[in-house]
Amino acid sequence: MNSISVRALLVRGMLAGLAAGALALLTAYLLGESRVDAAIAFEEAHSHDHGGGEELVSRSLQSTAGLATGILVYGVALGGIAALVYCYALGRVGRFGPRATAALVALGAFVAVYLVPFLKYPANPPAVGDPDTLDQRTALFFLMIALSVLLTVGTVILGKRLVPRLGHWYASVVAGAAFLVVVGIAFAFLPSGENVPEGFPAVLLWQFRLATLAVQFVLWAGFGLLFGHLAERLLLAKAGDRQGDEAASRTVTAAN
């Protein structure tokens, strides 16, 4: 794959990330913002600080422009990174076409970057978690992301090395089982970040967490579908141009 193709795929990955981010933004606004408002209301009702204090950023701005900026920038950035991973993975992870490879990259990114860390350290709405342990919980979450990504890469490498001996199916099963075992060990030994205040509604907590999971799922599913379509069109067009050039070259050679 030449540098022109990589650059073109990078641009398409960022555009697909932007479009998928717009879908995720809609999901977050419809499913998540009402839960955030309810959590803030709980926090204010149970707060011992009645001094008020002026907000640096209003809640209305947070739930509109702030939310849009965060999710769209996130989508563009991750779309670009995923496109670069796609450039490396294409043709190296089995006999998958452009669309199937895009779907596999999106699925792997969703599992490694969000789902596995989420299962250990699920997202919390406002009023959940001790502010004094915020830095520790943030560090543990990013540690889990790094560990999950490294384990995913290791799983792919292990599966490829086992293919000559076990075949594609059993190599995938063994590599996947190894991934689950190591992740389970990490879950068992890493400290828990759970710190739910007394009286916080359990239904609200899980509704918020499911909403954040839905946002990430929509983001990565949308990216996989959109980027797969764009990448396939680009690569098939380039393949057609290359075949046309080769045919023209053979015609010129035969004429000479």
PDB file of C-alpha atoms in Angstrom:
ATOM      1  CA  MET A   1       0.000   0.000   0.000  1.00  0.00           C
ATOM      2  CA  ASN A   2       1.592   3.271  -1.129  1.00  0.00           C
ATOM      3  CA  SER A   3       1.620   6.574   0.748  1.00  0.00           C
ATOM      4  CA  ILE A   4      -1.136   8.025  -1.468  1.00  0.00           C
ATOM      5  CA  SER A   5      -3.512   5.202  -0.506  1.00  0.00           C
ATOM      6  CA  VAL A   6      -2.645   5.552   3.187  1.00  0.00           C
ATOM      7  CA  ARG A   7      -3.301   9.289   3.087  1.00  0.00           C
ATOM      8  CA  ALA A   8      -6.594   8.794   1.244  1.00  0.00           C
ATOM      9  CA  LEU A   9      -7.704   6.133   3.730  1.00  0.00           C
ATOM     10  CA  LEU A  10      -6.681   8.363   6.653  1.00  0.00           C
ATOM     11  CA  VAL A  11      -8.877  11.191   5.325  1.00  0.00           C
ATOM     12  CA  ARG A  12     -11.784   8.803   4.807  1.00  0.00           C
ATOM     13  CA  GLY A  13     -11.291   7.367   8.282  1.00  0.00           C
ATOM     14  CA  MET A  14     -11.516  10.832   9.824  1.00  0.00           C
ATOM     15  CA  LEU A  15     -14.627  11.646   7.777  1.00  0.00           C
ATOM     16  CA  ALA A  16     -16.227   8.350   8.781  1.00  0.00           C
ATOM     17  CA  GLY A  17     -15.283   9.091  12.399  1.00  0.00           C
ATOM     18  CA  LEU A  18     -16.954  12.492  12.127  1.00  0.00           C
ATOM     19  CA  ALA A  19     -20.161  10.998  10.715  1.00  0.00           C
ATOM     20  CA  ALA A  20     -20.159   8.205  13.301  1.00  0.00           C
ATOM     21  CA  GLY A  21     -19.520  10.819  15.987  1.00  0.00           C
ATOM     22  CA  ALA A  22     -22.667  12.663  14.860  1.00  0.00           C
ATOM     23  CA  LEU A  23     -24.672   9.449  15.319  1.00  0.00           C
ATOM     24  CA  ALA A  24     -23.076   8.900  18.727  1.00  0.00           C
ATOM     25  CA  LEU A  25     -23.862  12.510  19.661  1.00  0.00           C
ATOM     26  CA  LEU A  26     -27.539  11.970  18.903  1.00  0.00           C
ATOM     27  CA  THR A  27     -27.506   8.776  20.978  1.00  0.00           C
ATOM     28  CA  ALA A  28     -25.791  10.515  23.886  1.00  0.00           C
ATOM     29  CA  TYR A  29     -28.227  13.402  23.824  1.00  0.00           C
ATOM     30  CA  LEU A  30     -31.321  11.190  23.689  1.00  0.00           C
ATOM     31  CA  LEU A  31     -30.215   8.483  26.129  1.00  0.00           C
ATOM     32  CA  GLY A  32     -27.603  10.018  28.391  1.00  0.00           C
ATOM     33  CA  GLU A  33     -28.369  13.652  29.139  1.00  0.00           C
ATOM     34  CA  SER A  34     -31.576  13.010  31.084  1.00  0.00           C
ATOM     35  CA  ARG A  35     -29.648  10.563  33.320  1.00  0.00           C
ATOM     36  CA  VAL A  36     -26.918  13.133  33.872  1.00  0.00           C
ATOM     37  CA  ASP A  37     -29.525  15.715  34.880  1.00  0.00           C
ATOM     38  CA  ALA A  38     -31.085  13.246  37.317  1.00  0.00           C
ATOM     39  CA  ALA A  39     -27.677  12.456  38.834  1.00  0.00           C
ATOM     40  CA  ILE A  40     -26.883  16.156  39.229  1.00  0.00           C
ATOM     41  CA  ALA A  41     -30.243  16.691  40.923  1.00  0.00           C
ATOM     42  CA  PHE A  42     -29.436  13.866  43.359  1.00  0.00           C
ATOM     43  CA  GLU A  43     -26.020  15.381  44.062  1.00  0.00           C
ATOM     44  CA  GLU A  44     -27.478  18.824  44.731  1.00  0.00           C
ATOM     45  CA  ALA A  45     -30.207  17.411  46.972  1.00  0.00           C
ATOM     46  CA  HIS A  46     -27.674  15.536  49.119  1.00  0.00           C
ATOM     47  CA  SER A  47     -24.870  18.081  49.081  1.00  0.00           C
ATOM     48  CA  HIS A  48     -23.797  19.568  52.425  1.00  0.00           C
ATOM     49  CA  ASP A  49     -22.399  22.637  50.688  1.00  0.00           C
ATOM     50  CA  HIS A  50     -25.213  25.140  50.410  1.00  0.00           C
ATOM     51  CA  GLY A  51     -22.981  28.041  49.461  1.00  0.00           C
ATOM     52  CA  GLY A  52     -23.880  27.660  45.822  1.00  0.00           C
ATOM     53  CA  GLY A  53     -20.865  28.801  43.830  1.00  0.00           C
ATOM     54  CA  GLU A  54     -21.015  30.123  40.316  1.00  0.00           C
ATOM     55  CA  GLU A  55     -20.699  27.594  37.481  1.00  0.00           C
ATOM     56  CA  LEU A  56     -17.754  28.143  35.173  1.00  0.00           C
ATOM     57  CA  VAL A  57     -19.687  26.482  32.337  1.00  0.00           C
ATOM     58  CA  SER A  58     -23.470  26.360  32.371  1.00  0.00           C
ATOM     59  CA  ARG A  59     -25.238  23.007  32.270  1.00  0.00           C
ATOM     60  CA  SER A  60     -27.067  23.998  29.053  1.00  0.00           C
ATOM     61  CA  LEU A  61     -23.738  24.678  27.330  1.00  0.00           C
ATOM     62  CA  GLN A  62     -22.281  21.414  28.631  1.00  0.00           C
ATOM     63  CA  SER A  63     -25.206  19.386  27.287  1.00  0.00           C
ATOM     64  CA  THR A  64     -25.136  20.990  23.814  1.00  0.00           C
ATOM     65  CA  ALA A  65     -21.977  22.616  22.447  1.00  0.00           C
ATOM     66  CA  GLY A  66     -19.697  20.970  24.989  1.00  0.00           C
ATOM     67  CA  LEU A  67     -21.113  17.508  24.355  1.00  0.00           C
ATOM     68  CA  ALA A  68     -20.989  17.993  20.581  1.00  0.00           C
ATOM     69  CA  THR A  69     -17.395  19.227  20.604  1.00  0.00           C
ATOM     70  CA  GLY A  70     -16.184  16.394  22.799  1.00  0.00           C
ATOM     71  CA  ILE A  71     -17.848  13.563  20.878  1.00  0.00           C
ATOM     72  CA  LEU A  72     -17.112  14.893  17.383  1.00  0.00           C
ATOM     73  CA  VAL A  73     -13.427  15.548  18.120  1.00  0.00           C
ATOM     74  CA  TYR A  74     -13.235  12.115  19.755  1.00  0.00           C
ATOM     75  CA  GLY A  75     -14.814  10.519  16.677  1.00  0.00           C
ATOM     76  CA  VAL A  76     -12.456  12.241  14.227  1.00  0.00           C
ATOM     77  CA  ALA A  77      -9.360  11.357  16.270  1.00  0.00           C
ATOM     78  CA  LEU A  78     -10.282   7.715  16.769  1.00  0.00           C
ATOM     79  CA  GLY A  79     -11.395   7.460  13.136  1.00  0.00           C
ATOM     80  CA  GLY A  80      -7.949   8.565  11.987  1.00  0.00           C
ATOM     81  CA  ILE A  81      -6.186   6.135  14.333  1.00  0.00           C
ATOM     82  CA  ALA A  82      -8.464   3.270  13.299  1.00  0.00           C
ATOM     83  CA  ALA A  83      -7.804   4.051   9.615  1.00  0.00           C
ATOM     84  CA  LEU A  84      -4.055   3.688  10.189  1.00  0.00           C
ATOM     85  CA  VAL A  85      -4.630   0.376  11.972  1.00  0.00           C
ATOM     86  CA  TYR A  86      -6.780  -0.660   9.003  1.00  0.00           C
ATOM     87  CA  CYS A  87      -3.949   0.115   6.591  1.00  0.00           C
ATOM     88  CA  TYR A  88      -1.713  -2.286   8.498  1.00  0.00           C
ATOM     89  CA  ALA A  89      -4.375  -4.963   9.015  1.00  0.00           C
ATOM     90  CA  LEU A  90      -5.645  -5.113   5.422  1.00  0.00           C
ATOM     91  CA  GLY A  91      -4.468  -8.411   3.952  1.00  0.00           C
ATOM     92  CA  ARG A  92      -2.660  -9.428   7.151  1.00  0.00           C
ATOM     93  CA  VAL A  93      -5.517 -10.806   9.271  1.00  0.00           C
ATOM     94  CA  GLY A  94      -6.910 -13.412   6.938  1.00  0.00           C
ATOM     95  CA  ARG A  95      -8.545 -13.329   3.533  1.00  0.00           C
ATOM     96  CA  PHE A  96     -10.984 -10.544   4.301  1.00  0.00           C
ATOM     97  CA  GLY A  97     -12.071  -7.879   1.868  1.00  0.00           C
ATOM     98  CA  PRO A  98     -11.998  -4.139   2.560  1.00  0.00           C
ATOM     99  CA  ARG A  99     -15.442  -4.014   4.201  1.00  0.00           C
ATOM    100  CA  ALA A 100     -14.921  -7.093   6.360  1.00  0.00           C
ATOM    101  CA  THR A 101     -11.523  -5.805   7.490  1.00  0.00           C
ATOM    102  CA  ALA A 102     -13.073  -2.464   8.441  1.00  0.00           C
ATOM    103  CA  ALA A 103     -15.745  -4.279  10.455  1.00  0.00           C
ATOM    104  CA  LEU A 104     -13.095  -6.373  12.240  1.00  0.00           C
ATOM    105  CA  VAL A 105     -10.998  -3.293  13.064  1.00  0.00           C
ATOM    106  CA  ALA A 106     -14.060  -1.466  14.405  1.00  0.00           C
ATOM    107  CA  LEU A 107     -15.146  -4.482  16.465  1.00  0.00           C
ATOM    108  CA  GLY A 108     -11.641  -5.002  17.848  1.00  0.00           C
ATOM    109  CA  ALA A 109     -11.347  -1.308  18.731  1.00  0.00           C
ATOM    110  CA  PHE A 110     -14.733  -1.297  20.475  1.00  0.00           C
ATOM    111  CA  VAL A 111     -13.826  -4.354  22.541  1.00  0.00           C
ATOM    112  CA  ALA A 112     -10.255  -3.326  23.359  1.00  0.00           C
ATOM    113  CA  VAL A 113     -10.672   0.418  23.848  1.00  0.00           C
ATOM    114  CA  TYR A 114     -14.027   0.485  25.582  1.00  0.00           C
ATOM    115  CA  LEU A 115     -15.851  -2.780  26.358  1.00  0.00           C
ATOM    116  CA  VAL A 116     -13.126  -4.555  28.344  1.00  0.00           C
ATOM    117  CA  PRO A 117     -12.187  -1.461  30.424  1.00  0.00           C
ATOM    118  CA  PHE A 118     -15.912  -0.732  30.873  1.00  0.00           C
ATOM    119  CA  LEU A 119     -16.536  -4.167  32.366  1.00  0.00           C
ATOM    120  CA  LYS A 120     -13.905  -3.497  35.047  1.00  0.00           C
ATOM    121  CA  TYR A 121     -14.397   0.254  35.507  1.00  0.00           C
ATOM    122  CA  PRO A 122     -17.868   1.218  34.207  1.00  0.00           C
ATOM    123  CA  ALA A 123     -18.703   4.858  33.618  1.00  0.00           C
ATOM    124  CA  ASN A 124     -20.226   6.782  36.518  1.00  0.00           C
ATOM    125  CA  PRO A 125     -22.605   9.748  36.395  1.00  0.00           C
ATOM    126  CA  PRO A 126     -22.119  12.847  38.558  1.00  0.00           C
ATOM    127  CA  ALA A 127     -22.504  12.202  42.318  1.00  0.00           C
ATOM    128  CA  VAL A 128     -20.985   8.706  42.004  1.00  0.00           C
ATOM    129  CA  GLY A 129     -17.416   8.285  43.192  1.00  0.00           C
ATOM    130  CA  ASP A 130     -15.309   9.984  45.816  1.00  0.00           C
ATOM    131  CA  PRO A 131     -13.700  13.175  44.386  1.00  0.00           C
ATOM    132  CA  ASP A 132     -10.569  12.428  46.417  1.00  0.00           C
ATOM    133  CA  THR A 133     -10.021   9.189  44.451  1.00  0.00           C
ATOM    134  CA  LEU A 134     -10.749  10.672  41.019  1.00  0.00           C
ATOM    135  CA  ASP A 135      -7.095  10.700  39.908  1.00  0.00           C
ATOM    136  CA  GLN A 136      -6.607   7.106  41.043  1.00  0.00           C
ATOM    137  CA  ARG A 137      -9.745   5.883  39.285  1.00  0.00           C
ATOM    138  CA  THR A 138      -8.784   7.737  36.095  1.00  0.00           C
ATOM    139  CA  ALA A 139      -5.299   6.207  36.150  1.00  0.00           C
ATOM    140  CA  LEU A 140      -6.740   2.709  36.666  1.00  0.00           C
ATOM    141  CA  PHE A 141      -9.157   3.176  33.760  1.00  0.00           C
ATOM    142  CA  PHE A 142      -6.397   4.242  31.354  1.00  0.00           C
ATOM    143  CA  LEU A 143      -4.194   1.414  32.642  1.00  0.00           C
ATOM    144  CA  MET A 144      -7.001  -1.000  31.785  1.00  0.00           C
ATOM    145  CA  ILE A 145      -7.297   0.503  28.291  1.00  0.00           C
ATOM    146  CA  ALA A 146      -3.542   0.125  27.684  1.00  0.00           C
ATOM    147  CA  LEU A 147      -3.573  -3.435  28.983  1.00  0.00           C
ATOM    148  CA  SER A 148      -6.613  -4.342  26.876  1.00  0.00           C
ATOM    149  CA  VAL A 149      -5.089  -2.912  23.683  1.00  0.00           C
ATOM    150  CA  LEU A 150      -1.785  -4.718  24.280  1.00  0.00           C
ATOM    151  CA  LEU A 151      -3.612  -7.978  24.959  1.00  0.00           C
ATOM    152  CA  THR A 152      -5.661  -7.562  21.783  1.00  0.00           C
ATOM    153  CA  VAL A 153      -2.505  -7.072  19.711  1.00  0.00           C
ATOM    154  CA  GLY A 154      -0.922 -10.064  21.436  1.00  0.00           C
ATOM    155  CA  THR A 155      -4.021 -12.154  20.718  1.00  0.00           C
ATOM    156  CA  VAL A 156      -3.834 -11.353  17.004  1.00  0.00           C
ATOM    157  CA  ILE A 157      -0.134 -12.226  16.886  1.00  0.00           C
ATOM    158  CA  LEU A 158      -0.708 -15.471  18.802  1.00  0.00           C
ATOM    159  CA  GLY A 159      -3.567 -16.461  16.509  1.00  0.00           C
ATOM    160  CA  LYS A 160      -1.479 -15.895  13.376  1.00  0.00           C
ATOM    161  CA  ARG A 161       1.371 -18.010  14.748  1.00  0.00           C
ATOM    162  CA  LEU A 162      -0.983 -20.848  15.637  1.00  0.00           C
ATOM    163  CA  VAL A 163      -2.693 -20.955  12.233  1.00  0.00           C
ATOM    164  CA  PRO A 164      -0.089 -23.195  10.511  1.00  0.00           C
ATOM    165  CA  ARG A 165      -0.475 -25.816  13.261  1.00  0.00           C
ATOM    166  CA  LEU A 166      -4.140 -25.556  14.227  1.00  0.00           C
ATOM    167  CA  GLY A 167      -5.900 -23.928  11.305  1.00  0.00           C
ATOM    168  CA  HIS A 168      -7.830 -20.669  11.375  1.00  0.00           C
ATOM    169  CA  TRP A 169     -10.769 -21.842  13.499  1.00  0.00           C
ATOM    170  CA  TYR A 170      -8.871 -23.522  16.344  1.00  0.00           C
ATOM    171  CA  ALA A 171      -6.150 -20.867  16.315  1.00  0.00           C
ATOM    172  CA  SER A 172      -8.836 -18.207  16.811  1.00  0.00           C
ATOM    173  CA  VAL A 173     -10.451 -20.206  19.622  1.00  0.00           C
ATOM    174  CA  VAL A 174      -7.158 -20.760  21.466  1.00  0.00           C
ATOM    175  CA  ALA A 175      -6.043 -17.127  21.072  1.00  0.00           C
ATOM    176  CA  GLY A 176      -9.460 -15.871  22.207  1.00  0.00           C
ATOM    177  CA  ALA A 177      -9.425 -18.158  25.239  1.00  0.00           C
ATOM    178  CA  ALA A 178      -5.944 -16.919  26.181  1.00  0.00           C
ATOM    179  CA  PHE A 179      -7.212 -13.333  25.931  1.00  0.00           C
ATOM    180  CA  LEU A 180     -10.139 -14.074  28.249  1.00  0.00           C
ATOM    181  CA  VAL A 181      -7.915 -15.816  30.800  1.00  0.00           C
ATOM    182  CA  VAL A 182      -5.425 -12.952  31.010  1.00  0.00           C
ATOM    183  CA  VAL A 183      -8.206 -10.356  31.159  1.00  0.00           C
ATOM    184  CA  GLY A 184      -9.859 -12.356  33.945  1.00  0.00           C
ATOM    185  CA  ILE A 185      -6.617 -12.384  35.912  1.00  0.00           C
ATOM    186  CA  ALA A 186      -6.277  -8.625  35.456  1.00  0.00           C
ATOM    187  CA  PHE A 187      -9.863  -8.120  36.641  1.00  0.00           C
ATOM    188  CA  ALA A 188      -9.162 -10.214  39.726  1.00  0.00           C
ATOM    189  CA  PHE A 189      -5.975  -8.416  40.782  1.00  0.00           C
ATOM    190  CA  LEU A 190      -6.645  -4.791  39.826  1.00  0.00           C
ATOM    191  CA  PRO A 191      -8.422  -2.771  42.552  1.00  0.00           C
ATOM    192  CA  SER A 192     -12.099  -2.003  42.228  1.00  0.00           C
ATOM    193  CA  GLY A 193     -13.107   1.549  41.420  1.00  0.00           C
ATOM    194  CA  GLU A 194     -16.699   1.193  42.646  1.00  0.00           C
ATOM    195  CA  ASN A 195     -17.763   3.831  45.149  1.00  0.00           C
ATOM    196  CA  VAL A 196     -21.523   4.405  44.936  1.00  0.00           C
ATOM    197  CA  PRO A 197     -22.929   6.793  47.572  1.00  0.00           C
ATOM    198  CA  GLU A 198     -25.648   5.525  49.867  1.00  0.00           C
ATOM    199  CA  GLY A 199     -29.110   6.059  48.506  1.00  0.00           C
ATOM    200  CA  PHE A 200     -28.119   6.593  44.873  1.00  0.00           C
ATOM    201  CA  PRO A 201     -30.765   4.957  42.646  1.00  0.00           C
ATOM    202  CA  ALA A 202     -29.403   1.703  41.238  1.00  0.00           C
ATOM    203  CA  VAL A 203     -31.720   1.915  38.220  1.00  0.00           C
ATOM    204  CA  LEU A 204     -30.393   5.368  37.328  1.00  0.00           C
ATOM    205  CA  LEU A 205     -26.802   4.163  37.673  1.00  0.00           C
ATOM    206  CA  TRP A 206     -27.282   1.275  35.269  1.00  0.00           C
ATOM    207  CA  GLN A 207     -29.349   3.328  32.849  1.00  0.00           C
ATOM    208  CA  PHE A 208     -26.473   5.803  32.635  1.00  0.00           C
ATOM    209  CA  ARG A 209     -23.924   3.044  32.146  1.00  0.00           C
ATOM    210  CA  LEU A 210     -25.977   1.354  29.439  1.00  0.00           C
ATOM    211  CA  ALA A 211     -26.384   4.740  27.738  1.00  0.00           C
ATOM    212  CA  THR A 212     -22.604   5.251  27.636  1.00  0.00           C
ATOM    213  CA  LEU A 213     -22.182   1.724  26.285  1.00  0.00           C
ATOM    214  CA  ALA A 214     -24.774   2.454  23.586  1.00  0.00           C
ATOM    215  CA  VAL A 215     -22.943   5.649  22.595  1.00  0.00           C
ATOM    216  CA  GLN A 216     -19.683   3.766  22.092  1.00  0.00           C
ATOM    217  CA  PHE A 217     -21.398   0.932  20.237  1.00  0.00           C
ATOM    218  CA  VAL A 218     -23.096   3.363  17.839  1.00  0.00           C
ATOM    219  CA  LEU A 219     -19.802   5.202  17.315  1.00  0.00           C
ATOM    220  CA  TRP A 220     -17.795   2.110  16.406  1.00  0.00           C
ATOM    221  CA  ALA A 221     -20.578   0.333  14.480  1.00  0.00           C
ATOM    222  CA  GLY A 222     -21.211   3.488  12.470  1.00  0.00           C
ATOM    223  CA  PHE A 223     -17.503   3.914  11.803  1.00  0.00           C
ATOM    224  CA  GLY A 224     -17.069   0.312  10.690  1.00  0.00           C
ATOM    225  CA  LEU A 225     -19.968   0.494   8.230  1.00  0.00           C
ATOM    226  CA  LEU A 226     -19.173   3.943   6.832  1.00  0.00           C
ATOM    227  CA  PHE A 227     -15.420   3.496   6.604  1.00  0.00           C
ATOM    228  CA  GLY A 228     -15.796   0.019   5.093  1.00  0.00           C
ATOM    229  CA  HIS A 229     -17.936   1.479   2.305  1.00  0.00           C
ATOM    230  CA  LEU A 230     -15.529   4.373   1.630  1.00  0.00           C
ATOM    231  CA  ALA A 231     -12.424   2.178   1.780  1.00  0.00           C
ATOM    232  CA  GLU A 232     -13.888  -0.415  -0.566  1.00  0.00           C
ATOM    233  CA  ARG A 233     -14.809   2.207  -3.151  1.00  0.00           C
ATOM    234  CA  LEU A 234     -11.325   3.717  -2.985  1.00  0.00           C
ATOM    235  CA  LEU A 235      -9.431   0.427  -3.169  1.00  0.00           C
ATOM    236  CA  LEU A 236     -11.596  -1.058  -5.925  1.00  0.00           C
ATOM    237  CA  ALA A 237     -11.197   2.116  -7.967  1.00  0.00           C
ATOM    238  CA  LYS A 238      -7.420   1.981  -7.562  1.00  0.00           C
ATOM    239  CA  ALA A 239      -7.393  -1.714  -8.442  1.00  0.00           C
ATOM    240  CA  GLY A 240      -9.418  -0.948 -11.592  1.00  0.00           C
ATOM    241  CA  ASP A 241      -7.039   1.854 -12.574  1.00  0.00           C
ATOM    242  CA  ARG A 242      -4.052  -0.427 -12.033  1.00  0.00           C
ATOM    243  CA  GLN A 243      -5.571  -3.173 -14.174  1.00  0.00           C
ATOM    244  CA  GLY A 244      -6.355  -0.625 -16.881  1.00  0.00           C
ATOM    245  CA  ASP A 245      -2.771   0.637 -16.857  1.00  0.00           C
ATOM    246  CA  GLU A 246      -1.434  -2.930 -17.075  1.00  0.00           C
ATOM    247  CA  ALA A 247      -3.763  -3.724 -19.982  1.00  0.00           C
ATOM    248  CA  ALA A 248      -2.694  -0.560 -21.813  1.00  0.00           C
ATOM    249  CA  SER A 249       0.948  -1.425 -21.211  1.00  0.00           C
ATOM    250  CA  ARG A 250       0.463  -4.926 -22.624  1.00  0.00           C
ATOM    251  CA  THR A 251      -1.295  -3.478 -25.680  1.00  0.00           C
ATOM    252  CA  VAL A 252       1.580  -1.071 -26.339  1.00  0.00           C
ATOM    253  CA  THR A 253       4.117  -3.876 -25.905  1.00  0.00           C
ATOM    254  CA  ALA A 254       2.246  -6.159 -28.301  1.00  0.00           C
ATOM    255  CA  ALA A 255       2.000  -3.365 -30.895  1.00  0.00           C
ATOM    256  CA  ASN A 256       5.743  -2.778 -30.754  1.00  0.00           C
TER     257      ASN A 256
END
